[in-house]
Amino acid sequence: MKQKINTQNNTTERKQTEEALRESQEFSSSLLANSPNPISVINPDTSIKYVNPAFEKLTGFTLAEIAGRKPPYPWWPEEQGEEIVAAFKKRLAMEGGRTERNFQKKNGGRFWVEINSASVVHKGKTIYFIFNWLDITERKQTEEALRESEEKFSKAFHSIADAICITSLKDSKFIEINEAFTRFTGYTREEVIDHSAAELDLWVNEEELKRWIKKLREQGKTYNEEFHSRMKSGEIRIGLASAEPINVGGEPCRIVVIADITERKQAEELYRTLANSSPVGVYIVQDGKFVFVNPQFQKYTGFSEDKLVGTESLKLVHPGDKERVRESAVAMLKGKRLTPYELRYIVKNGDTLWATETVTSIQYKGKRATLGNFMDITERKQAEEALRQSQEQLQTMFESMTDGILVIDLNGVITEVNQRAVEMHGYKSKGELFGKSASKLVAPRDHERITANMQQALKRGKIKNMEYTLLKADGTEFPGELSTSALKDTSSKPVGHITIARDITERKRMEQQLKHQMEELENAYQKLKELDQLKDSFLSTVSHELRTPLTSIKSFSEILLSYDEDKETQKEFLTIINEESNRLTRLINDFLDLSKIEAGRMQWETVELSLDEVIQTALNATQSLTIETNLKVGADIGADLPTILCDKDRLVQVVTNLLSNAIKFTPDGGAIQVKAQLQNGNKPGRDSDMVMVSVSDSGIGIAQKDQRSVFEKFKQVGDTLSNKPKGTGLGLPICKEIIEHYGGRIWVESEPGKGSTFLFTLPITQKKEVKAAKAPEAPQAKKEEAKVVTKGGKEGKKILVVDDEANIRRFLKHELTNRGYHVLEASGGKEAIDLAREYHPDIITLDIVMPDINGHDVTAVLKNDPATKNIPILVLSIVEEKEKAYRLGANDFMTKPFTMKILTEKINRLLQDTQIQDAHKTILVVDDDKSLVKSIKYRLEKKGFSVDTAYDGKEAIEMAEGHHPNLILLDIVMPEMDGYEAMKVLKHKPNTAGIPIVVMTGVENVGGKVKALSVGATEYLNKSSGFDQLLKTIEGILYNKSGG
Amino acid sequence: MEKVIMNNEAPATQDRKILVVDDEPHVIRSLTFVLEKEGYNVSSATNGKEAMTKIQESKPRLMLLDVMMPKKNGYEVCQEVKNNSSLSDIHIIMLTAKGQEADREKGLSAGADEFMTKPFSLKAVVDKVKEILGDGHETKN
């Protein structure tokens, strides 16, 4: 303020001036105060004079707080430090312009201001500095943001991998490009900007360019268009270009983003080449479909590329593997790494190919795809299969071999073993043998030998068929045969051996058996020879015995004829002749008797006897002898003794013989006693219900050692007293045969010097035996009729008589009715069958030659019908067709004309057979000696057997075939076909081969037994061995008893 | 039975000594009868043992030897005789009722000069005896 002041008028003027000043000050103040911009007034000494409200508002500092403050001002940020002071100073020196500064508020927040400053000068001196601020914080922020954004954009723009360019739509010139564009094209920014693509000769492919333009025209934009671009260097690059319209600075432009896919393309190309040239099948599947298949893959699958591409890849996979493949694909997509797997493809021609594949996830044309490498392993698979089968076969063979196989290493440890070996040694599993020492399979005593042999085997290569004693798991030993081969490796070094073990227990046993059999055969042969010798000696003895009296007869006859002697001498000689003749006769008789009995040819006439009668007869017979020698003979016969069944003459013979022996061996004056009583033996069994007869004498007695041999043929024990006729040596043996035939026993009790007692027992007649035995009901039974009765009697038995001739039927009906049968008649085959079915006769007699249906057919029909097959059929025919009849099932056969006797015999037997057939064994007796057959049959039937008979080999075969006996007794010497022939045939026919055959022969033949056995006989008996032996043999065979 | 001795004075009794060995009395009887008729000096034995004794007592020129005898059979006697150097020149005719070939061979191999089966013809026996002893000129009847 100028201090030009008037004094007077001074007050008003002064007042006016003061007013004017005040107004001006107020104006200035309100200007300052109301200014929206922060203003600060600074004194020349830099203390704050004044700050306006805006200033306060902005900074947060009130005037009151900061008035008079000197720098540093509180809004000066510390970090600006010196700089800000310097700048301030400058400003004060009027060297400031417009600046922007960043200050801080009271609360620490920052603000940007544009600073203008002025100085107020008065009279040439600065009195104030005015700082005018403009709050440019927002602007600054915006600027910052923009700058940041621009920076970001620029960064992006420039750093983006893809080439970006912006072209002006107006002139197609590039107005902006990024670095990538430079890399892509090889041109720098300067070279590109303001030039067009055409100028730069970027487009290589005209087609592409056309397409590009077309797309742009149609759609205004493009997406991933592939195009070839030429670089500055001339190199061609491939890009994927996407274009979009864009507005730049108000001008319509186009922004194009280009992905450089050159490498990728190259890679793809390389890949494709690789794939195509690969020997392995390669495919690429994208979205489940083939997008690429190399030639190999096409070759494998038989499909061409165009067939494959676009098809679902799973279509080719074998149904059984589809699931697995699908799962693998899923797993791979999830990122799991997959190892190669095997799968089957069904190829074009329908075959199944085995392949092994590796799949990897790849990028293909910008998308995820699966790359598959596929190798046909069909051949390998087939080879594997073949190998597997072969191995299986080998394994099967290995396992199923009947011999055990063991593979053993050099230390003797079992490394491989087959099931058979396991079983053979009695182990349960292979595990028990793996890894174990092979020596535990061998008996300790053979260890040394086997070790030595194994060494040999390794050296020599192999060693065969060595026998050792092997061990089972439980410690039992068994014989084994081992063959060992060395196992060598590729360098022919032995690594162990393979041993084949055979359990030869069976073989050994058989060897033993064979040896045993050979021994037995040898023994039998020896025995046979001995027997023959014995027989020889027996024959010799008999021959000798016969010839001896004969010699005398002849000699003395000769003498009498040659010499004339006196009458005394003549008489003497004639007496000798007579005696010897008698002796000879006796001998012959005895011998024949014995032979007959033994051979079973004796014709027994079994009747019920009373012992009384028998003994009496015997006594009568020997009376003459006793009178001469003054011997006392007594008889003590029990009262009411039961009857016995015996042959009368034979029993008399026995008693007579015993008596005459007693007489022979008892000196004059001695006593002989005959006793007969019931023997109720203390021991149960055979001797109960027997009668016992004894003949005791006071003779010389028999030593203990001789007591058995008295019953042997020709064993004369002791000397007969000289005036008694010499015995034949056969008497007692004959007695024995007779007694034993009837089921009794004969023996002697004696002491030398104390006399002897000969005893025998016989079974008493049993009530049931009458019926069971083939004895007739009365002793005076007709001897002509067969002594056979049917069980239960004949009454009521139905016979169906079939014959077309009325006469025959009438005759049979008459005869059979007389014999107690109930007879049905049929005149023809058909009627026969009907009647048989309706009436079920017990037996059928059947003619063969009939008009309607012949007898053979009837037989066949009836035997095939379960209802009638058990009815026995007796074929009566004029035609000799036995074989056919039997084959068809006929039970017996007779030719017409026949005798009623034989017919009834056969009928009886057939009727009986049916009753006892099931329960009893049937024996076929074959011998041309009919009486022998009869005798054997009788005895066998008594023993409960059912007996068929045949008289020659042929008949034997027929009977065997037709009746299937359980056993055949076969004579050898027979007419037509001998026993050997028959046996051969029987053994040859399958339906008779199994029937055991006992050969009986009367012929002394050294090789006979051997021959018989070799032809197939089960046993061989001499007829002279006796019935007991025969029975024992039969029972032995049929019931598997020992002995026989 | 008296012995009838030949008219001609036979050579030394020794030469005409015959031993008949058989367990059957009647056989001895008949053989003795005819041989004596032929002028031989006949002694007898009924078993092998007795035979040996008799031989020792008085050595016969020839023996008629039955085979089947108790105690010692004809073969044994034959062998014994033939093995005995002092007796081995005794001629032996074996007689047997056994008729088989084997027996004949057995007999002959035992050293018998001849082997005859019973029943034999007495004439045949006598002829054989004469033959062996070289007395062919004898006739009887």
mmCIF file of N, CA, C and O in Angstrom, chain A residues 811-875:
data_model
loop_
_atom_site.group_PDB
_atom_site.id
_atom_site.type_symbol
_atom_site.label_atom_id
_atom_site.label_comp_id
_atom_site.label_asym_id
_atom_site.label_seq_id
_atom_site.Cartn_x
_atom_site.Cartn_y
_atom_site.Cartn_z
ATOM 1 N N PHE A 811 -49.714 -190.422 -28.453
ATOM 2 C CA PHE A 811 -48.833 -191.350 -27.768
ATOM 3 C C PHE A 811 -48.197 -190.687 -26.554
ATOM 4 O O PHE A 811 -48.195 -191.199 -25.434
ATOM 5 N N LEU A 812 -47.669 -189.496 -26.786
ATOM 6 C CA LEU A 812 -46.997 -188.795 -25.698
ATOM 7 C C LEU A 812 -47.966 -188.463 -24.591
ATOM 8 O O LEU A 812 -47.667 -188.600 -23.396
ATOM 9 N N LYS A 813 -49.153 -188.021 -25.009
ATOM 10 C CA LYS A 813 -50.120 -187.643 -23.993
ATOM 11 C C LYS A 813 -50.439 -188.854 -23.117
ATOM 12 O O LYS A 813 -50.431 -188.770 -21.888
ATOM 13 N N HIS A 814 -50.636 -189.961 -23.774
ATOM 14 C CA HIS A 814 -50.948 -191.181 -23.050
ATOM 15 C C HIS A 814 -49.831 -191.544 -22.086
ATOM 16 O O HIS A 814 -50.053 -191.760 -20.888
ATOM 17 N N GLU A 815 -48.649 -191.616 -22.609
ATOM 18 C CA GLU A 815 -47.501 -192.035 -21.811
ATOM 19 C C GLU A 815 -47.209 -191.072 -20.664
ATOM 20 O O GLU A 815 -46.922 -191.472 -19.541
ATOM 21 N N LEU A 816 -47.288 -189.803 -20.977
ATOM 22 C CA LEU A 816 -46.914 -188.826 -19.950
ATOM 23 C C LEU A 816 -47.989 -188.720 -18.881
ATOM 24 O O LEU A 816 -47.679 -188.542 -17.687
ATOM 25 N N THR A 817 -49.246 -188.851 -19.307
ATOM 26 C CA THR A 817 -50.319 -188.780 -18.311
ATOM 27 C C THR A 817 -50.175 -189.934 -17.338
ATOM 28 O O THR A 817 -50.373 -189.777 -16.130
ATOM 29 N N ASN A 818 -49.815 -191.091 -17.884
ATOM 30 C CA ASN A 818 -49.579 -192.258 -17.046
ATOM 31 C C ASN A 818 -48.521 -191.999 -16.005
ATOM 32 O O ASN A 818 -48.580 -192.534 -14.913
ATOM 33 N N ARG A 819 -47.569 -191.228 -16.381
ATOM 34 C CA ARG A 819 -46.469 -190.960 -15.456
ATOM 35 C C ARG A 819 -46.758 -189.792 -14.543
ATOM 36 O O ARG A 819 -45.880 -189.300 -13.837
ATOM 37 N N GLY A 820 -47.989 -189.356 -14.593
ATOM 38 C CA GLY A 820 -48.387 -188.349 -13.612
ATOM 39 C C GLY A 820 -48.292 -186.914 -14.108
ATOM 40 O O GLY A 820 -48.418 -185.966 -13.334
ATOM 41 N N TYR A 821 -48.056 -186.706 -15.413
ATOM 42 C CA TYR A 821 -47.975 -185.331 -15.894
ATOM 43 C C TYR A 821 -49.325 -184.891 -16.408
ATOM 44 O O TYR A 821 -50.166 -185.674 -16.804
ATOM 45 N N HIS A 822 -49.500 -183.620 -16.400
ATOM 46 C CA HIS A 822 -50.714 -183.039 -16.953
ATOM 47 C C HIS A 822 -50.334 -182.518 -18.335
ATOM 48 O O HIS A 822 -49.459 -181.672 -18.481
ATOM 49 N N VAL A 823 -50.983 -183.068 -19.357
ATOM 50 C CA VAL A 823 -50.487 -182.813 -20.720
ATOM 51 C C VAL A 823 -51.372 -181.860 -21.507
ATOM 52 O O VAL A 823 -52.585 -182.016 -21.592
ATOM 53 N N LEU A 824 -50.717 -180.868 -22.107
ATOM 54 C CA LEU A 824 -51.396 -179.978 -23.054
ATOM 55 C C LEU A 824 -50.866 -180.313 -24.439
ATOM 56 O O LEU A 824 -49.722 -180.719 -24.592
ATOM 57 N N GLU A 825 -51.721 -180.107 -25.453
ATOM 58 C CA GLU A 825 -51.279 -180.417 -26.813
ATOM 59 C C GLU A 825 -51.329 -179.191 -27.705
ATOM 60 O O GLU A 825 -52.230 -178.364 -27.593
ATOM 61 N N ALA A 826 -50.347 -179.127 -28.591
ATOM 62 C CA ALA A 826 -50.407 -178.099 -29.638
ATOM 63 C C ALA A 826 -49.982 -178.767 -30.935
ATOM 64 O O ALA A 826 -49.053 -179.571 -30.957
ATOM 65 N N SER A 827 -50.706 -178.475 -32.023
ATOM 66 C CA SER A 827 -50.402 -179.159 -33.277
ATOM 67 C C SER A 827 -49.540 -178.310 -34.206
ATOM 68 O O SER A 827 -49.152 -178.738 -35.273
ATOM 69 N N GLY A 828 -49.250 -177.127 -33.784
ATOM 70 C CA GLY A 828 -48.423 -176.297 -34.654
ATOM 71 C C GLY A 828 -47.685 -175.240 -33.843
ATOM 72 O O GLY A 828 -47.956 -175.064 -32.643
ATOM 73 N N GLY A 829 -46.794 -174.563 -34.485
ATOM 74 C CA GLY A 829 -45.948 -173.600 -33.799
ATOM 75 C C GLY A 829 -46.724 -172.461 -33.188
ATOM 76 O O GLY A 829 -46.529 -172.089 -32.024
ATOM 77 N N LYS A 830 -47.640 -171.906 -33.937
ATOM 78 C CA LYS A 830 -48.371 -170.761 -33.437
ATOM 79 C C LYS A 830 -49.179 -171.139 -32.205
ATOM 80 O O LYS A 830 -49.170 -170.428 -31.187
ATOM 81 N N GLU A 831 -49.866 -172.318 -32.327
ATOM 82 C CA GLU A 831 -50.670 -172.779 -31.194
ATOM 83 C C GLU A 831 -49.766 -172.995 -29.996
ATOM 84 O O GLU A 831 -50.144 -172.672 -28.865
ATOM 85 N N ALA A 832 -48.594 -173.520 -30.265
ATOM 86 C CA ALA A 832 -47.629 -173.779 -29.182
ATOM 87 C C ALA A 832 -47.297 -172.494 -28.452
ATOM 88 O O ALA A 832 -47.331 -172.423 -27.225
ATOM 89 N N ILE A 833 -47.001 -171.461 -29.195
ATOM 90 C CA ILE A 833 -46.623 -170.182 -28.583
ATOM 91 C C ILE A 833 -47.788 -169.636 -27.760
ATOM 92 O O ILE A 833 -47.610 -169.187 -26.617
ATOM 93 N N ASP A 834 -48.982 -169.694 -28.342
ATOM 94 C CA ASP A 834 -50.141 -169.167 -27.621
ATOM 95 C C ASP A 834 -50.366 -169.922 -26.322
ATOM 96 O O ASP A 834 -50.579 -169.317 -25.267
ATOM 97 N N LEU A 835 -50.369 -171.261 -26.443
ATOM 98 C CA LEU A 835 -50.603 -172.069 -25.249
ATOM 99 C C LEU A 835 -49.515 -171.837 -24.206
ATOM 100 O O LEU A 835 -49.789 -171.783 -23.006
ATOM 101 N N ALA A 836 -48.287 -171.738 -24.686
ATOM 102 C CA ALA A 836 -47.170 -171.523 -23.748
ATOM 103 C C ALA A 836 -47.387 -170.233 -22.973
ATOM 104 O O ALA A 836 -47.230 -170.169 -21.756
ATOM 105 N N ARG A 837 -47.780 -169.204 -23.714
ATOM 106 C CA ARG A 837 -47.968 -167.909 -23.055
ATOM 107 C C ARG A 837 -49.143 -167.953 -22.100
ATOM 108 O O ARG A 837 -49.136 -167.343 -21.035
ATOM 109 N N GLU A 838 -50.174 -168.702 -22.466
ATOM 110 C CA GLU A 838 -51.368 -168.661 -21.639
ATOM 111 C C GLU A 838 -51.262 -169.556 -20.419
ATOM 112 O O GLU A 838 -51.631 -169.152 -19.312
ATOM 113 N N TYR A 839 -50.734 -170.758 -20.648
ATOM 114 C CA TYR A 839 -50.771 -171.731 -19.550
ATOM 115 C C TYR A 839 -49.472 -171.909 -18.798
ATOM 116 O O TYR A 839 -49.430 -172.582 -17.783
ATOM 117 N N HIS A 840 -48.397 -171.333 -19.308
ATOM 118 C CA HIS A 840 -47.094 -171.459 -18.646
ATOM 119 C C HIS A 840 -46.803 -172.874 -18.219
ATOM 120 O O HIS A 840 -46.741 -173.178 -17.019
ATOM 121 N N PRO A 841 -46.645 -173.790 -19.183
ATOM 122 C CA PRO A 841 -46.326 -175.156 -18.802
ATOM 123 C C PRO A 841 -44.970 -175.206 -18.121
ATOM 124 O O PRO A 841 -44.148 -174.308 -18.268
ATOM 125 N N ASP A 842 -44.772 -176.313 -17.392
ATOM 126 C CA ASP A 842 -43.494 -176.449 -16.712
ATOM 127 C C ASP A 842 -42.404 -176.920 -17.651
ATOM 128 O O ASP A 842 -41.218 -176.779 -17.377
ATOM 129 N N ILE A 843 -42.845 -177.527 -18.744
ATOM 130 C CA ILE A 843 -41.862 -177.989 -19.732
ATOM 131 C C ILE A 843 -42.570 -178.145 -21.074
ATOM 132 O O ILE A 843 -43.764 -178.369 -21.138
ATOM 133 N N ILE A 844 -41.813 -178.011 -22.130
ATOM 134 C CA ILE A 844 -42.405 -178.152 -23.462
ATOM 135 C C ILE A 844 -41.606 -179.172 -24.255
ATOM 136 O O ILE A 844 -40.371 -179.084 -24.318
ATOM 137 N N THR A 845 -42.322 -180.172 -24.840
ATOM 138 C CA THR A 845 -41.623 -181.034 -25.789
ATOM 139 C C THR A 845 -41.990 -180.501 -27.164
ATOM 140 O O THR A 845 -43.157 -180.237 -27.468
ATOM 141 N N LEU A 846 -40.968 -180.335 -27.964
ATOM 142 C CA LEU A 846 -41.183 -179.542 -29.170
ATOM 143 C C LEU A 846 -40.677 -180.264 -30.406
ATOM 144 O O LEU A 846 -39.502 -180.638 -30.498
ATOM 145 N N ASP A 847 -41.543 -180.479 -31.346
ATOM 146 C CA ASP A 847 -41.146 -181.025 -32.629
ATOM 147 C C ASP A 847 -40.549 -179.877 -33.444
ATOM 148 O O ASP A 847 -40.885 -178.708 -33.237
ATOM 149 N N ILE A 848 -39.680 -180.219 -34.375
ATOM 150 C CA ILE A 848 -39.092 -179.159 -35.190
ATOM 151 C C ILE A 848 -39.870 -178.944 -36.486
ATOM 152 O O ILE A 848 -40.315 -177.847 -36.792
ATOM 153 N N VAL A 849 -40.020 -180.058 -37.216
ATOM 154 C CA VAL A 849 -40.611 -179.915 -38.548
ATOM 155 C C VAL A 849 -42.119 -179.802 -38.432
ATOM 156 O O VAL A 849 -42.804 -180.778 -38.182
ATOM 157 N N MET A 850 -42.601 -178.614 -38.568
ATOM 158 C CA MET A 850 -44.042 -178.393 -38.509
ATOM 159 C C MET A 850 -44.408 -177.434 -39.610
ATOM 160 O O MET A 850 -43.587 -176.587 -39.999
ATOM 161 N N PRO A 851 -45.623 -177.517 -40.120
ATOM 162 C CA PRO A 851 -45.982 -176.726 -41.288
ATOM 163 C C PRO A 851 -45.989 -175.210 -41.047
ATOM 164 O O PRO A 851 -45.347 -174.470 -41.784
ATOM 165 N N ASP A 852 -46.687 -174.757 -40.030
ATOM 166 C CA ASP A 852 -46.849 -173.300 -39.970
ATOM 167 C C ASP A 852 -45.566 -172.592 -39.489
ATOM 168 O O ASP A 852 -44.877 -171.920 -40.254
ATOM 169 N N ILE A 853 -45.254 -172.769 -38.246
ATOM 170 C CA ILE A 853 -43.996 -172.196 -37.745
ATOM 171 C C ILE A 853 -43.180 -173.363 -37.209
ATOM 172 O O ILE A 853 -43.687 -174.148 -36.413
ATOM 173 N N ASN A 854 -41.952 -173.511 -37.659
ATOM 174 C CA ASN A 854 -41.193 -174.677 -37.222
ATOM 175 C C ASN A 854 -40.686 -174.504 -35.789
ATOM 176 O O ASN A 854 -40.726 -173.416 -35.226
ATOM 177 N N GLY A 855 -40.260 -175.649 -35.244
ATOM 178 C CA GLY A 855 -39.869 -175.679 -33.838
ATOM 179 C C GLY A 855 -38.740 -174.711 -33.494
ATOM 180 O O GLY A 855 -38.722 -174.116 -32.407
ATOM 181 N N HIS A 856 -37.834 -174.508 -34.414
ATOM 182 C CA HIS A 856 -36.725 -173.591 -34.117
ATOM 183 C C HIS A 856 -37.267 -172.185 -33.859
ATOM 184 O O HIS A 856 -36.855 -171.491 -32.936
ATOM 185 N N ASP A 857 -38.185 -171.783 -34.695
ATOM 186 C CA ASP A 857 -38.753 -170.445 -34.536
ATOM 187 C C ASP A 857 -39.531 -170.344 -33.230
ATOM 188 O O ASP A 857 -39.485 -169.311 -32.549
ATOM 189 N N VAL A 858 -40.233 -171.419 -32.925
ATOM 190 C CA VAL A 858 -40.980 -171.425 -31.662
ATOM 191 C C VAL A 858 -40.003 -171.242 -30.509
ATOM 192 O O VAL A 858 -40.238 -170.447 -29.597
ATOM 193 N N THR A 859 -38.924 -172.001 -30.579
ATOM 194 C CA THR A 859 -37.904 -171.882 -29.534
ATOM 195 C C THR A 859 -37.426 -170.446 -29.418
ATOM 196 O O THR A 859 -37.366 -169.874 -28.326
ATOM 197 N N ALA A 860 -37.090 -169.900 -30.571
ATOM 198 C CA ALA A 860 -36.561 -168.530 -30.568
ATOM 199 C C ALA A 860 -37.560 -167.576 -29.928
ATOM 200 O O ALA A 860 -37.210 -166.755 -29.083
ATOM 201 N N VAL A 861 -38.810 -167.698 -30.349
ATOM 202 C CA VAL A 861 -39.827 -166.773 -29.840
ATOM 203 C C VAL A 861 -39.987 -166.924 -28.333
ATOM 204 O O VAL A 861 -39.974 -165.957 -27.577
ATOM 205 N N LEU A 862 -40.153 -168.170 -27.903
ATOM 206 C CA LEU A 862 -40.401 -168.381 -26.491
ATOM 207 C C LEU A 862 -39.201 -167.982 -25.629
ATOM 208 O O LEU A 862 -39.372 -167.455 -24.537
ATOM 209 N N LYS A 863 -38.040 -168.248 -26.135
ATOM 210 C CA LYS A 863 -36.861 -167.908 -25.336
ATOM 211 C C LYS A 863 -36.596 -166.415 -25.303
ATOM 212 O O LYS A 863 -35.883 -165.920 -24.431
ATOM 213 N N ASN A 864 -37.146 -165.694 -26.266
ATOM 214 C CA ASN A 864 -36.958 -164.248 -26.257
ATOM 215 C C ASN A 864 -38.029 -163.518 -25.475
ATOM 216 O O ASN A 864 -37.935 -162.333 -25.212
ATOM 217 N N ASP A 865 -39.076 -164.218 -25.127
ATOM 218 C CA ASP A 865 -40.177 -163.592 -24.425
ATOM 219 C C ASP A 865 -39.935 -163.762 -22.928
ATOM 220 O O ASP A 865 -39.872 -164.883 -22.447
ATOM 221 N N PRO A 866 -39.784 -162.692 -22.212
ATOM 222 C CA PRO A 866 -39.493 -162.814 -20.782
ATOM 223 C C PRO A 866 -40.503 -163.665 -20.031
ATOM 224 O O PRO A 866 -40.167 -164.316 -19.056
ATOM 225 N N ALA A 867 -41.696 -163.684 -20.522
ATOM 226 C CA ALA A 867 -42.714 -164.464 -19.834
ATOM 227 C C ALA A 867 -42.499 -165.961 -19.986
ATOM 228 O O ALA A 867 -42.876 -166.736 -19.117
ATOM 229 N N THR A 868 -41.892 -166.364 -21.081
ATOM 230 C CA THR A 868 -41.785 -167.799 -21.334
ATOM 231 C C THR A 868 -40.352 -168.290 -21.409
ATOM 232 O O THR A 868 -40.097 -169.459 -21.597
ATOM 233 N N LYS A 869 -39.407 -167.364 -21.242
ATOM 234 C CA LYS A 869 -38.032 -167.810 -21.527
ATOM 235 C C LYS A 869 -37.490 -168.823 -20.546
ATOM 236 O O LYS A 869 -36.496 -169.480 -20.801
ATOM 237 N N ASN A 870 -38.138 -168.919 -19.383
ATOM 238 C CA ASN A 870 -37.617 -169.878 -18.420
ATOM 239 C C ASN A 870 -38.242 -171.244 -18.497
ATOM 240 O O ASN A 870 -37.913 -172.132 -17.714
ATOM 241 N N ILE A 871 -39.150 -171.417 -19.436
ATOM 242 C CA ILE A 871 -39.758 -172.751 -19.569
ATOM 243 C C ILE A 871 -38.772 -173.627 -20.335
ATOM 244 O O ILE A 871 -38.373 -173.302 -21.450
ATOM 245 N N PRO A 872 -38.367 -174.748 -19.742
ATOM 246 C CA PRO A 872 -37.424 -175.605 -20.456
ATOM 247 C C PRO A 872 -38.076 -176.215 -21.688
ATOM 248 O O PRO A 872 -39.244 -176.596 -21.656
ATOM 249 N N ILE A 873 -37.266 -176.280 -22.727
ATOM 250 C CA ILE A 873 -37.777 -176.841 -23.973
ATOM 251 C C ILE A 873 -36.957 -178.056 -24.337
ATOM 252 O O ILE A 873 -35.733 -177.997 -24.446
ATOM 253 N N LEU A 874 -37.678 -179.165 -24.539
ATOM 254 C CA LEU A 874 -37.023 -180.395 -24.975
ATOM 255 C C LEU A 874 -37.430 -180.602 -26.417
ATOM 256 O O LEU A 874 -38.598 -180.825 -26.727
ATOM 257 N N VAL A 875 -36.412 -180.543 -27.253
ATOM 258 C CA VAL A 875 -36.709 -180.665 -28.675
ATOM 259 C C VAL A 875 -36.693 -182.131 -29.079
ATOM 260 O O VAL A 875 -35.730 -182.848 -28.817
#
